[in-house]
Each structure stands twice: as structure tokens, then as C-alpha cells.
PDB file of C-alpha atoms and ligand atoms in Angstrom:
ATOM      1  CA  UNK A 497    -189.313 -78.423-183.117  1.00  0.00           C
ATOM      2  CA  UNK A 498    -185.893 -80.390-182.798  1.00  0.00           C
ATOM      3  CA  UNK A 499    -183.120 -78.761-181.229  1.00  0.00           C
ATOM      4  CA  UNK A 500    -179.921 -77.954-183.112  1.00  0.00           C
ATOM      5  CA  UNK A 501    -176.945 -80.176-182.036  1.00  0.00           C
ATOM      6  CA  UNK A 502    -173.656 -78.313-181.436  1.00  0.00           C
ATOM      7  CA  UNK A 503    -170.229 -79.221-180.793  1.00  0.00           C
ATOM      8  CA  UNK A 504    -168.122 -76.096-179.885  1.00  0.00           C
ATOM      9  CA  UNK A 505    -163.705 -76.349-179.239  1.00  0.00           C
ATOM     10  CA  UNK A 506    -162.893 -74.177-176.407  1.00  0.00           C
ATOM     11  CA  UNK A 507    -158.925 -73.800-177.515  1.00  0.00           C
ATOM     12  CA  UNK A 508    -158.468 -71.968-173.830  1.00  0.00           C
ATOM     13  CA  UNK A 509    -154.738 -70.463-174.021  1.00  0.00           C
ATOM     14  CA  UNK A 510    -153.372 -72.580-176.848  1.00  0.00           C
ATOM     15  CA  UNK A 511    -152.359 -72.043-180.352  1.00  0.00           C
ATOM     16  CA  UNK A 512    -150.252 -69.167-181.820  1.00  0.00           C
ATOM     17  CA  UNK A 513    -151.904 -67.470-184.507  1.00  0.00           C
ATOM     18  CA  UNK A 514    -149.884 -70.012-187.167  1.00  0.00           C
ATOM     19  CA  UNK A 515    -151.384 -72.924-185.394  1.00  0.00           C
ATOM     20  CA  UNK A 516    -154.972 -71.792-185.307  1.00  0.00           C
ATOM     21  CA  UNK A 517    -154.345 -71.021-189.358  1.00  0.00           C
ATOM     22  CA  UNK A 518    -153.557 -75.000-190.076  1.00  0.00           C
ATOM     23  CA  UNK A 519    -155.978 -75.667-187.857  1.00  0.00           C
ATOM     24  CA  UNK A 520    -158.641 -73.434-189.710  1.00  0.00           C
ATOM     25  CA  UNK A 521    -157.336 -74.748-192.878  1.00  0.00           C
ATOM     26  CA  UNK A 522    -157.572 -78.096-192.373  1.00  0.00           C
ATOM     27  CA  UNK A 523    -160.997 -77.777-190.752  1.00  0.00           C
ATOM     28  CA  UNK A 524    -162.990 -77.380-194.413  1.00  0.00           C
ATOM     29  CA  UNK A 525    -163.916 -80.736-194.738  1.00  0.00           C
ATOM     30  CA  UNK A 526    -165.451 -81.186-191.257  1.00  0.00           C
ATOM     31  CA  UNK A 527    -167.304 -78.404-191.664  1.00  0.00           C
ATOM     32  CA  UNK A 528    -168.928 -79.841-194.872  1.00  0.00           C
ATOM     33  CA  UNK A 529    -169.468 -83.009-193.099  1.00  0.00           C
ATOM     34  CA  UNK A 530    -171.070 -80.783-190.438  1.00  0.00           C
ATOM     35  CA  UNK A 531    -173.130 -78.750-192.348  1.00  0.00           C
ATOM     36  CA  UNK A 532    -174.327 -82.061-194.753  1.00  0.00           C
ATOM     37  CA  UNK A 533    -175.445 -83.898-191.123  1.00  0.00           C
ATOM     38  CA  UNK A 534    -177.152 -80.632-189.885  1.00  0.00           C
ATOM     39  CA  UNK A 535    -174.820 -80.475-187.029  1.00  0.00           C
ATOM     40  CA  UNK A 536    -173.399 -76.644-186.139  1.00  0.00           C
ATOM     41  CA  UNK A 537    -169.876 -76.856-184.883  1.00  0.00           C
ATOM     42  CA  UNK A 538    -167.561 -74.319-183.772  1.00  0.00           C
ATOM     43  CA  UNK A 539    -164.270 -73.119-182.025  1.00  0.00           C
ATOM     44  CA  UNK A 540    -163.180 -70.742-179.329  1.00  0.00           C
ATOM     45  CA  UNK A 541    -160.063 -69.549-179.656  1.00  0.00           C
ATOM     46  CA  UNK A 542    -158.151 -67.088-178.061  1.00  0.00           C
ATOM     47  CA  UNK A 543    -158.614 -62.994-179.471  1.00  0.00           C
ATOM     48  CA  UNK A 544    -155.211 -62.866-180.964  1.00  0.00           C
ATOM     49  CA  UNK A 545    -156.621 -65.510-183.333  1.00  0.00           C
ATOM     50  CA  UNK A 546    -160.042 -64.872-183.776  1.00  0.00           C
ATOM     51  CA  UNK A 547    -159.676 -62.919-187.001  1.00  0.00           C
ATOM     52  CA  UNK A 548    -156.988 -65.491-188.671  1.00  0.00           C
ATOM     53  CA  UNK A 549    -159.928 -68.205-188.058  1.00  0.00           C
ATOM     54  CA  UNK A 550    -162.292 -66.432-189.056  1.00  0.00           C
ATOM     55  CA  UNK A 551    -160.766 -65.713-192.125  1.00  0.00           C
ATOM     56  CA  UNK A 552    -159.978 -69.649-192.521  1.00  0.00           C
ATOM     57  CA  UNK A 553    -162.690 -71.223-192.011  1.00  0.00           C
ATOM     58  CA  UNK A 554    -165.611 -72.421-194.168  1.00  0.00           C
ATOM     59  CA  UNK A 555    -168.814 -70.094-193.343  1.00  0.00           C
ATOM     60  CA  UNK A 556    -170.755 -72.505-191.310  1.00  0.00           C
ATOM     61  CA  UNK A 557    -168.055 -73.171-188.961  1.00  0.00           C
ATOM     62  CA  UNK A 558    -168.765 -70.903-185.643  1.00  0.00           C
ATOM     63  CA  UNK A 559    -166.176 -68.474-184.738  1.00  0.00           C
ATOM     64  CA  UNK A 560    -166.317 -67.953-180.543  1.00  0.00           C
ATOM     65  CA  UNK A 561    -164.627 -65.289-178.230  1.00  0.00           C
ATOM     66  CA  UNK A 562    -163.955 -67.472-175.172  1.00  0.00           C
ATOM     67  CA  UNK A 563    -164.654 -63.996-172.810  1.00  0.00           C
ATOM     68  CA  UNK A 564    -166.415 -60.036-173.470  1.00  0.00           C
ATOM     69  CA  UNK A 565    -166.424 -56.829-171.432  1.00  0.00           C
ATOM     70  CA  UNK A 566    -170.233 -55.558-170.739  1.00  0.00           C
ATOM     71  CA  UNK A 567    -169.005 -51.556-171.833  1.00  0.00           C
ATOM     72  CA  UNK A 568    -168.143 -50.495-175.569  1.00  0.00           C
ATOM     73  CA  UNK A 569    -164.947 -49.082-174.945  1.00  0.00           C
ATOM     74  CA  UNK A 570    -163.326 -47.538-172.289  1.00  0.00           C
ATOM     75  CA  UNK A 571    -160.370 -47.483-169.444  1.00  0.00           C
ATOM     76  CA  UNK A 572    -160.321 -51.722-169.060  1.00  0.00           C
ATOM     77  CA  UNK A 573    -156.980 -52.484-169.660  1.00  0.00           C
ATOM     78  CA  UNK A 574    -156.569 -56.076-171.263  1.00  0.00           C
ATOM     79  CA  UNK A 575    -160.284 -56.255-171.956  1.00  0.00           C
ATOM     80  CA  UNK A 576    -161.797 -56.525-175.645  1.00  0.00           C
ATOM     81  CA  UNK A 577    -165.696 -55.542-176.210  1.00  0.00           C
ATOM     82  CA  UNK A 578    -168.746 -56.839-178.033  1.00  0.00           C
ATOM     83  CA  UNK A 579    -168.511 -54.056-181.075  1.00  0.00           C
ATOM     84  CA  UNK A 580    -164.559 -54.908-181.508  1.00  0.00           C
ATOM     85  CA  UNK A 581    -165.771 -59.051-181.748  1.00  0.00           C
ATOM     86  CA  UNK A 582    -168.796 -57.655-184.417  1.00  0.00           C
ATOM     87  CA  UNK A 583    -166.485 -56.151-186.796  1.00  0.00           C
ATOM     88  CA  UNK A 584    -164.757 -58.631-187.413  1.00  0.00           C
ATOM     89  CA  UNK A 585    -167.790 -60.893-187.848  1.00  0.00           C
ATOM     90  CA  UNK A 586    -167.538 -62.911-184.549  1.00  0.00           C
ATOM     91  CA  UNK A 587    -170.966 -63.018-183.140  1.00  0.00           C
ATOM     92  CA  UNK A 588    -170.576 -66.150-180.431  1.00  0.00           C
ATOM     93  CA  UNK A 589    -169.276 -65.395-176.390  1.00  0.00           C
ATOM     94  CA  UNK A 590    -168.617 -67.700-174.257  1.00  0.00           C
ATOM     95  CA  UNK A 591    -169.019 -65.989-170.706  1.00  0.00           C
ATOM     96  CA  UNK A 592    -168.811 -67.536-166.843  1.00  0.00           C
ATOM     97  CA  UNK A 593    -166.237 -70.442-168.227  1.00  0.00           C
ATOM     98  CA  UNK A 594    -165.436 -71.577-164.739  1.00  0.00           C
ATOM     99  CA  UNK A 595    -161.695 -70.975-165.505  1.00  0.00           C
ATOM    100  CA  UNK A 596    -162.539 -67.311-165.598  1.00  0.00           C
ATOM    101  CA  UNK A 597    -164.983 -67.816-162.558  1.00  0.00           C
ATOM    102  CA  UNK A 598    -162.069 -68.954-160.689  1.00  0.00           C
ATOM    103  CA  UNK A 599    -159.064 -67.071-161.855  1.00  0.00           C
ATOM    104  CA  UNK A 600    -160.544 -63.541-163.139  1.00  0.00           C
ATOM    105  CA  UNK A 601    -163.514 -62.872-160.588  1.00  0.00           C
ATOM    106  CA  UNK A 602    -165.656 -63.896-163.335  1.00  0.00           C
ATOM    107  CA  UNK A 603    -169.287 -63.269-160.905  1.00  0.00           C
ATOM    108  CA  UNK A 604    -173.120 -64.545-161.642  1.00  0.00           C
ATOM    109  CA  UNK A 605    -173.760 -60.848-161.732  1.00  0.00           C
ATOM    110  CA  UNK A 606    -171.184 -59.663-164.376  1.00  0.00           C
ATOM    111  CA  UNK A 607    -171.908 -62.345-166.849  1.00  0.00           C
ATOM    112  CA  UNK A 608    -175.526 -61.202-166.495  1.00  0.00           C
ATOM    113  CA  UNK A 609    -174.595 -57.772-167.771  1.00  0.00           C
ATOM    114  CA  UNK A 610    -172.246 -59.513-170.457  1.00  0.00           C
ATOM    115  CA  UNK A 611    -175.817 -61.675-171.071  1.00  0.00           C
ATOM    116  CA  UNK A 612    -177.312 -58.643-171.784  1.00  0.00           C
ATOM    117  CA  UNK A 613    -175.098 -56.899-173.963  1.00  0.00           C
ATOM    118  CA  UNK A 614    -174.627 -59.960-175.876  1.00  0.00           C
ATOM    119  CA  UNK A 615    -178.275 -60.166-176.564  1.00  0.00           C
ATOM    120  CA  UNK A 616    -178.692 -56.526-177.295  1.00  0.00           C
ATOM    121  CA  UNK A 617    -176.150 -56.500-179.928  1.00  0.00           C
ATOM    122  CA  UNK A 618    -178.265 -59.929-181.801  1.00  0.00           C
ATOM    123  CA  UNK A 619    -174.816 -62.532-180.355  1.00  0.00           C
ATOM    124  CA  UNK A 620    -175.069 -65.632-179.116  1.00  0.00           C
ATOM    125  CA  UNK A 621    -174.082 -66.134-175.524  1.00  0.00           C
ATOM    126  CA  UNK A 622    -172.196 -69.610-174.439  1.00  0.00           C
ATOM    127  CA  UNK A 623    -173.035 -69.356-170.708  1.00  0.00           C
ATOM    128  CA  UNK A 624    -171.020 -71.861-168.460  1.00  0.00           C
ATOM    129  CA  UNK A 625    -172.070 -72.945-165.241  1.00  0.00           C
ATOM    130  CA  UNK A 626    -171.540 -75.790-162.893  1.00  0.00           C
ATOM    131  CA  UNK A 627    -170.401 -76.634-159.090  1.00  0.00           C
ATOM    132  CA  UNK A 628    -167.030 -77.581-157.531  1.00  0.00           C
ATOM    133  CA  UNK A 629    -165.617 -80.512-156.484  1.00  0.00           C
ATOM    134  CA  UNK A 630    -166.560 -79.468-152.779  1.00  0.00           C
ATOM    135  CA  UNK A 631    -170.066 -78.689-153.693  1.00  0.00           C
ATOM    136  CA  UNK A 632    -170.547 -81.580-155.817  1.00  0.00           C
ATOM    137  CA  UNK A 633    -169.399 -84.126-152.556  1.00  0.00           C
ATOM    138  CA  UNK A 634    -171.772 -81.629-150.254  1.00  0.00           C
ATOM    139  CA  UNK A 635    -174.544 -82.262-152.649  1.00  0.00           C
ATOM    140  CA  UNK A 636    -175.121 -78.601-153.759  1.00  0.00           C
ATOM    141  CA  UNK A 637    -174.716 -79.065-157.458  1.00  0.00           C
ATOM    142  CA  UNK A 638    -178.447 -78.275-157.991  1.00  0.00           C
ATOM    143  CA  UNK A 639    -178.446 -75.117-155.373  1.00  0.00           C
ATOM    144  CA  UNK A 640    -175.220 -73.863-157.140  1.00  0.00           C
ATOM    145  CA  UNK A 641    -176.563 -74.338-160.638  1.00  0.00           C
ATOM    146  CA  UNK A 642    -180.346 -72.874-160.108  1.00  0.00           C
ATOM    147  CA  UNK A 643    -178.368 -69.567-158.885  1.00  0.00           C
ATOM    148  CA  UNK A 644    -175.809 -69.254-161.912  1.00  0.00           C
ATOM    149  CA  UNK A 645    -178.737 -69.268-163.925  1.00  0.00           C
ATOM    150  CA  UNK A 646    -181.007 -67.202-162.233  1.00  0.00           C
ATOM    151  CA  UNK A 647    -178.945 -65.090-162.546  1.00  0.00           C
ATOM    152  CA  UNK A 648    -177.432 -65.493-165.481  1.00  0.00           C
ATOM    153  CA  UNK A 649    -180.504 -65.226-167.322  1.00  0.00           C
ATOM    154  CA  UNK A 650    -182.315 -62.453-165.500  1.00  0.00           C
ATOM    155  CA  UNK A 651    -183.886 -59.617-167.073  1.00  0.00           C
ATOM    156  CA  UNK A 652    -184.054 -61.328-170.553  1.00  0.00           C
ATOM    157  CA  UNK A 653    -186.725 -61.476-173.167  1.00  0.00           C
ATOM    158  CA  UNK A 654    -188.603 -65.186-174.004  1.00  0.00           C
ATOM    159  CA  UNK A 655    -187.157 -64.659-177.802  1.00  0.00           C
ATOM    160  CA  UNK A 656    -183.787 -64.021-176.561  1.00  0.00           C
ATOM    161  CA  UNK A 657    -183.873 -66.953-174.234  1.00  0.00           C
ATOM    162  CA  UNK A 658    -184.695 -68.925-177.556  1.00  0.00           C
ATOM    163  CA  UNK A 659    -181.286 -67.859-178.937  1.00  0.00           C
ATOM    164  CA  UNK A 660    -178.780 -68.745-175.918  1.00  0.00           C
ATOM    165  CA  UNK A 661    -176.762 -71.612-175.268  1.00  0.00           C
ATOM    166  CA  UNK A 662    -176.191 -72.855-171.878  1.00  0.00           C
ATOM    167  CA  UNK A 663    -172.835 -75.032-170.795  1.00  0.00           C
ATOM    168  CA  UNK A 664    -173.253 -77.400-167.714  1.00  0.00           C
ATOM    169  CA  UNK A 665    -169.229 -78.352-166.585  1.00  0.00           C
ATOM    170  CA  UNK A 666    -169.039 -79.625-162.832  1.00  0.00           C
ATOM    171  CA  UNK A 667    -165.984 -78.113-162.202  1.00  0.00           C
ATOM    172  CA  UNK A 668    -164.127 -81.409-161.434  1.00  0.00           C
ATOM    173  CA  UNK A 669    -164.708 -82.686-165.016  1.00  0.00           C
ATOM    174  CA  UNK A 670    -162.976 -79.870-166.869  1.00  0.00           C
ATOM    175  CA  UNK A 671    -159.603 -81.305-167.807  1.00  0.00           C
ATOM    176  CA  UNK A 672    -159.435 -83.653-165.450  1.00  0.00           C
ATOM    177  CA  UNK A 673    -159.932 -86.797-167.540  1.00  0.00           C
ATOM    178  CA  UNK A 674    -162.978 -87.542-164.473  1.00  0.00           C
ATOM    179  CA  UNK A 675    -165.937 -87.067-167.179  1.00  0.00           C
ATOM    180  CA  UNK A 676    -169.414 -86.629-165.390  1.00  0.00           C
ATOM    181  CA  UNK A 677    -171.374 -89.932-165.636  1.00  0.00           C
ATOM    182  CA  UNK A 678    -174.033 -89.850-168.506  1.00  0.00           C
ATOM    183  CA  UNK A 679    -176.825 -90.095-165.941  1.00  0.00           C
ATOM    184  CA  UNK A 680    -175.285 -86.978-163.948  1.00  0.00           C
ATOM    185  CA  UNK A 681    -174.940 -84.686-166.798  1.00  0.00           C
ATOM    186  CA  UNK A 682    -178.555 -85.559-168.190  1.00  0.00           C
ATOM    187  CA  UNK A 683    -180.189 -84.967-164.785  1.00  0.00           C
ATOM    188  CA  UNK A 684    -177.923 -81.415-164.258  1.00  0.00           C
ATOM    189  CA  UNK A 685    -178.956 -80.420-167.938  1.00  0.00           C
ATOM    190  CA  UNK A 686    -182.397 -81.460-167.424  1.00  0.00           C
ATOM    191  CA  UNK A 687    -182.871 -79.348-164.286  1.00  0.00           C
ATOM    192  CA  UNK A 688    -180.808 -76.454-165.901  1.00  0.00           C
ATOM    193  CA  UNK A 689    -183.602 -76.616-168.465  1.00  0.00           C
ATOM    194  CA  UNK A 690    -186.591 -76.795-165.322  1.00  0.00           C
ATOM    195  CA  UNK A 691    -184.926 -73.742-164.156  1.00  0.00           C
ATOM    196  CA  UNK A 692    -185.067 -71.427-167.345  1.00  0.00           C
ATOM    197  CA  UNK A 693    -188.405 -72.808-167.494  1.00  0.00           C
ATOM    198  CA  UNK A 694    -189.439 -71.258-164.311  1.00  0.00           C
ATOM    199  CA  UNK A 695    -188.224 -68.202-165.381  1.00  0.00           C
ATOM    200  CA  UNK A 696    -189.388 -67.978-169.176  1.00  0.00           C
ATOM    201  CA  UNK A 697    -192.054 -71.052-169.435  1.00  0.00           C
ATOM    202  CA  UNK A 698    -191.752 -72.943-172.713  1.00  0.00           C
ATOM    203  CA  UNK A 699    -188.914 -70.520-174.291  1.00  0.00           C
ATOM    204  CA  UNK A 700    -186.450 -72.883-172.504  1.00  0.00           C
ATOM    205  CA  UNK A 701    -187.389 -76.020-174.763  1.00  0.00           C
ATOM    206  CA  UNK A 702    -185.561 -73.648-177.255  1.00  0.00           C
ATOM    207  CA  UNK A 703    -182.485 -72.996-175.363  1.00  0.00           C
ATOM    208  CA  UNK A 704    -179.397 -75.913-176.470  1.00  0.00           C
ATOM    209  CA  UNK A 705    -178.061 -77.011-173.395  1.00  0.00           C
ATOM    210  CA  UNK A 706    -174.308 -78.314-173.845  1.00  0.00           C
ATOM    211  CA  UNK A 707    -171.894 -80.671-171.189  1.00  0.00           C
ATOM    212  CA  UNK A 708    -168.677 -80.067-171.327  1.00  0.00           C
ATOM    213  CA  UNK A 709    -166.030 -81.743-168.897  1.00  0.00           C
ATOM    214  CA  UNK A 710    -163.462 -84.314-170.148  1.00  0.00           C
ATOM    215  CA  UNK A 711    -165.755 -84.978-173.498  1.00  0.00           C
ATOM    216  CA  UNK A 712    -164.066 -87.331-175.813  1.00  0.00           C
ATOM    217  CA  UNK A 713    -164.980 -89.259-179.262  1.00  0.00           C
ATOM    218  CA  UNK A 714    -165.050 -92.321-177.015  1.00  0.00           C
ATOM    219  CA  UNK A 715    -167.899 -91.002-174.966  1.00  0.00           C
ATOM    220  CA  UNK A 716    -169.505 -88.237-176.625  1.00  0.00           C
ATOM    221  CA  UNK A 717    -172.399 -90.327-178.221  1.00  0.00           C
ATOM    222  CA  UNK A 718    -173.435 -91.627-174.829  1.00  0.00           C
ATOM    223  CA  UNK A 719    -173.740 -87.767-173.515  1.00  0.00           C
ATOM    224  CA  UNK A 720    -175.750 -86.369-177.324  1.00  0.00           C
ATOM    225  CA  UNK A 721    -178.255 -89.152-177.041  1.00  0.00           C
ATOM    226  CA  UNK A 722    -179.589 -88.199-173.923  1.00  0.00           C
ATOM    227  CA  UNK A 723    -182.706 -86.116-174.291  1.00  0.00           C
ATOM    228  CA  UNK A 724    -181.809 -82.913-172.643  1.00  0.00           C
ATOM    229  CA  UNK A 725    -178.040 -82.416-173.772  1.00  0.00           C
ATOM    230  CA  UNK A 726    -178.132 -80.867-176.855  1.00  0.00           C
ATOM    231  CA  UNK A 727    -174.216 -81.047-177.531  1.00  0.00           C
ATOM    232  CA  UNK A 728    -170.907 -80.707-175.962  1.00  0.00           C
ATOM    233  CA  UNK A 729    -168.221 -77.586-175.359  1.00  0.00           C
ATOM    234  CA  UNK A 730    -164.777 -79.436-175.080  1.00  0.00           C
ATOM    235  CA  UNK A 731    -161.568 -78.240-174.186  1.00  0.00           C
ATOM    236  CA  UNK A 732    -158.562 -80.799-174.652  1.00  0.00           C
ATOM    237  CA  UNK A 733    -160.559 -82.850-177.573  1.00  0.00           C
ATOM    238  CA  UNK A 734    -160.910 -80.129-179.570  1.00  0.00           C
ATOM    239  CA  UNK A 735    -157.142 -78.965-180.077  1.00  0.00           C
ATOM    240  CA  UNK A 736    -156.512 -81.725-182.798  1.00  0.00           C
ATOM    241  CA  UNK A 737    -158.259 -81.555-186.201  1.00  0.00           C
ATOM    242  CA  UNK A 738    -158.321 -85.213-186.152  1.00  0.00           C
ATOM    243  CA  UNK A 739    -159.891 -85.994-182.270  1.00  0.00           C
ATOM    244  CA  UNK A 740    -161.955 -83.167-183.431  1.00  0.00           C
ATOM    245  CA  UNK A 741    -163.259 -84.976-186.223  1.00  0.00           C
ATOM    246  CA  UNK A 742    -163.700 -88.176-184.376  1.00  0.00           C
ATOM    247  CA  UNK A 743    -166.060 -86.463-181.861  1.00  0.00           C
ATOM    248  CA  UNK A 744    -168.477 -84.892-184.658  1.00  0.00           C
ATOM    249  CA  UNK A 745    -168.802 -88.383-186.343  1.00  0.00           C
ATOM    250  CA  UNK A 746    -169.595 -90.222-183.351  1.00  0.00           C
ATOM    251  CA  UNK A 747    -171.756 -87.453-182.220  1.00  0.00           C
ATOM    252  CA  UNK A 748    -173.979 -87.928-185.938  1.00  0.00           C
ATOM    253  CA  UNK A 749    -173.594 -91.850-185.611  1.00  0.00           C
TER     254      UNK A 749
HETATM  255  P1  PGA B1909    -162.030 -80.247-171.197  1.00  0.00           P
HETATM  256  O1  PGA B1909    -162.504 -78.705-171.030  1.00  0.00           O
HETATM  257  O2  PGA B1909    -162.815 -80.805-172.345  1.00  0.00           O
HETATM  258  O3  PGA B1909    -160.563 -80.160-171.480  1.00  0.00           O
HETATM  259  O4  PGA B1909    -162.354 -80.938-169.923  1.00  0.00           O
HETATM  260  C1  PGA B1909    -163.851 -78.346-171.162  1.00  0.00           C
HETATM  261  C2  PGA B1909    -164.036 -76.872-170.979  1.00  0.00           C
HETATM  262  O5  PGA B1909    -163.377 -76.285-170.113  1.00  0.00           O
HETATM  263  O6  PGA B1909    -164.854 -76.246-171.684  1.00  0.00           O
END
């Protein structure tokens, strides 16, 4: 069976609740181009605005959280949980976004319990994962990788590994302009894949594995026609409806 092909915004801390509306808005006719060229597409934008986009949109277009807490409710101050996103129809999480990783403690270990939960509750986890700049020069991309998802991914069922998406984004490509070299991101993707294979056998020729990292319309063709990257999670492309656009019709070219 042919994997899906996704392309999923991650709108990181931008847009005020009226900007994510004209965005939404204006996003009806991509989504029907979408939807015609069996493509699913999607954005992540911040919490404040997940319900205005969600309200917005057209019904195929993906509504993400870009972060989850693991409990229900509770003393986390700051924190929103998986039944809060499910009310209000938002069943996409990205967890382990490196930004998070880096700024908010963001472990292996707690976005396996966030993994979990996510699964539990029938959502669709975006995991991110990918090395540093100082790994990547030391050669440890691979090492760093196989233990995010180990990790990750432990403790799961072979259906629910069917249902997850995993992100590869060296660290050094995420807004950086330096995109990862098509050959790089199809043999990281490619061994992200060997890994979940190791752990759940043929269950990870299910799994949509996305690069993200300084994706563009100008290269995004290059990175969806190699045979393990099922699609792309981008970050600055995906703020304007009309690079936005760009990106999903070079991506069904
Ligand atoms: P970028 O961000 O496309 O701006 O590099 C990607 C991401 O962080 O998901």
C-alpha cells in the first residue's frame, strides 16, 4: 500500500488569533487542491489559535497542537492536555520539536509518555527528532536518532505504530536557511524507518516519515520524491498562504 503524502505548517510562536483567521480563510482553496491530488496537509499553530482555525478551515485541512501534557488535568501551570485539544476537535500533536527539546526540557522519555497518551486517546502523534550541529560534525546523527526513537516509540502497539508520523530535522536545518542535502535526509529517514522496523517489523512501512529543516517550494520536490520521505513539516514556508501553496503544488508535480 502507498503511503499518504503530508505537508504539515509548524506556525511556532507566530500569528495572533486575527492572523491565523485570514490565514484559515484564505486556505479553502488549497485544501481542495489538496484533497483533489490526495495529498493531506495541515497546520500547527499555536493553542490560542487552535480553535479559530479550526473553525476556518475546510474539513480536510489538519488542525495540529505544536506541544501536549501526558496528565488530564492537574497542577501544570501553562500546560494544556490531550482531552482539552479533543474537544475542540484537534486530534494531531506534534511532540519532541527540537525547539522544545532545547528550550523546555522537552526529554526522549516524556514525549514517550505524551506518545502514549496520544495513542490511547485514537490522536496522531508528530514526533520530531534529529541531532545537533555538534553531533552531526562528530558523526552521531545515526546514534542520536536510533535513541529518540527507541524511545520514543517504546511500549507501543504494531497498529498504533501504523498511525504515527515521524519528523527527521537535524537541528542545524531548522530555520537556518542550511537545508539538509536530499541524499542526507533520505538516508536519516530511511534508517529512522530500519529502526521502527526493529522494533515493530513491517508496521513501520506504515509509519509517514516527514523532513523538515529549511523546506521550501524551490526544493521540496527533490526531498517528496525520494522513497522514504513521505512529506515535509516546515516552519518559515508555511507562514504565507501563498509560499504555502507553492510548496503543495510542487510537492504533487
Ligand atoms: P523551518 O522549521 O522550516 O523554518 O526550518 C522547521 C521546523 O522547525 O519544523
Amino acid at each position: 500500500m502507498a503511503r499518504a503524502k503530508l505537508l504539515l505548517g509548524n506556525w511556532k510562536m507566530n500569528k495572533t488569533v486575527s492572523e491565523a483567521k485570514e490565514f484559515a480563510l484564505g486556505s479553502k482553496e488549497i485544501a481542495a487542491f489538496a484533497k483533489a491530488n490526495n495529498v493531506l496537509v495541515g497546520v500547527a499553530p499555536t493553542f490560542l489559535c487552535l480553535q479559530t482555525v479550526k473553525e476556518n478551515v475546510a474539513d480536510n485541512m489538519i488542525v495540529a497542537a505544536q506541544n501536549c501534557h501526558f496528565e488530564n488535568s492537574g497542577a501544570f501551570t501553562g500546560e494544556v492536555s490531550i482531552p482539552m485539544l479533543k474537544e475542540i476537535g484537534v486530534n494531531w500533536v506534534i511532540i519532541g520539536h527540537s525547539e522544545r527539546r532545547t528550550y523546555d526540557n522537552e526529554t526522549n522519555e516524556k514525549c514517550n509518555k505524551k506518545m502514549v497518551k496520544l495513542i490511547e486517546n485514537d490522536m496522531v502523534p508528530v514526533y520530531c527528532v534529529g541531532e545537533t550541529l555538534e553531533e552531526y560534525v562528530n558523526g552521531k546523527t545515526k546514534d542520536v536518532v536510533k535513541q529518540q526513537v527507541r524511545i520514543g516509540l517504546a511500549g507501543l502497539s504494531k497498529e498504533a505504530v501504523k498511525k504515527i508520523v515521524i519528523a527527521y530535522e537535524p537541528v542545524w536545518a531548522i530555520g537556518t536557511g542550511k537545508s539538509a542535502t536530499q541524499e542526507i535526509a533520505q538516508d536519516v529517514c530511511a534508517y529512522v524507518r530500519s529502526v521502527v522496523r526493529e522494533m515493530y517489523g513491517e508496521a513501520a512501512e506504515e509509519t509517514l516519515v516527514l523532513y523538515g529543516g529549511s523546506v521550501k517550494p524551490e526544493n521540496i520536490k527533490a526531498y517528496l520524491s525520494s522513497p522514504d520521505i513521505d512529506g515535509a513539516l516546515v516552519g518559515g514556508a508555511s507562514l504565507k498562504l501563498d509560499s504555502y501553496q507553492a510548496m503543495l503544488e510542487n510537492l504533487v508535480k
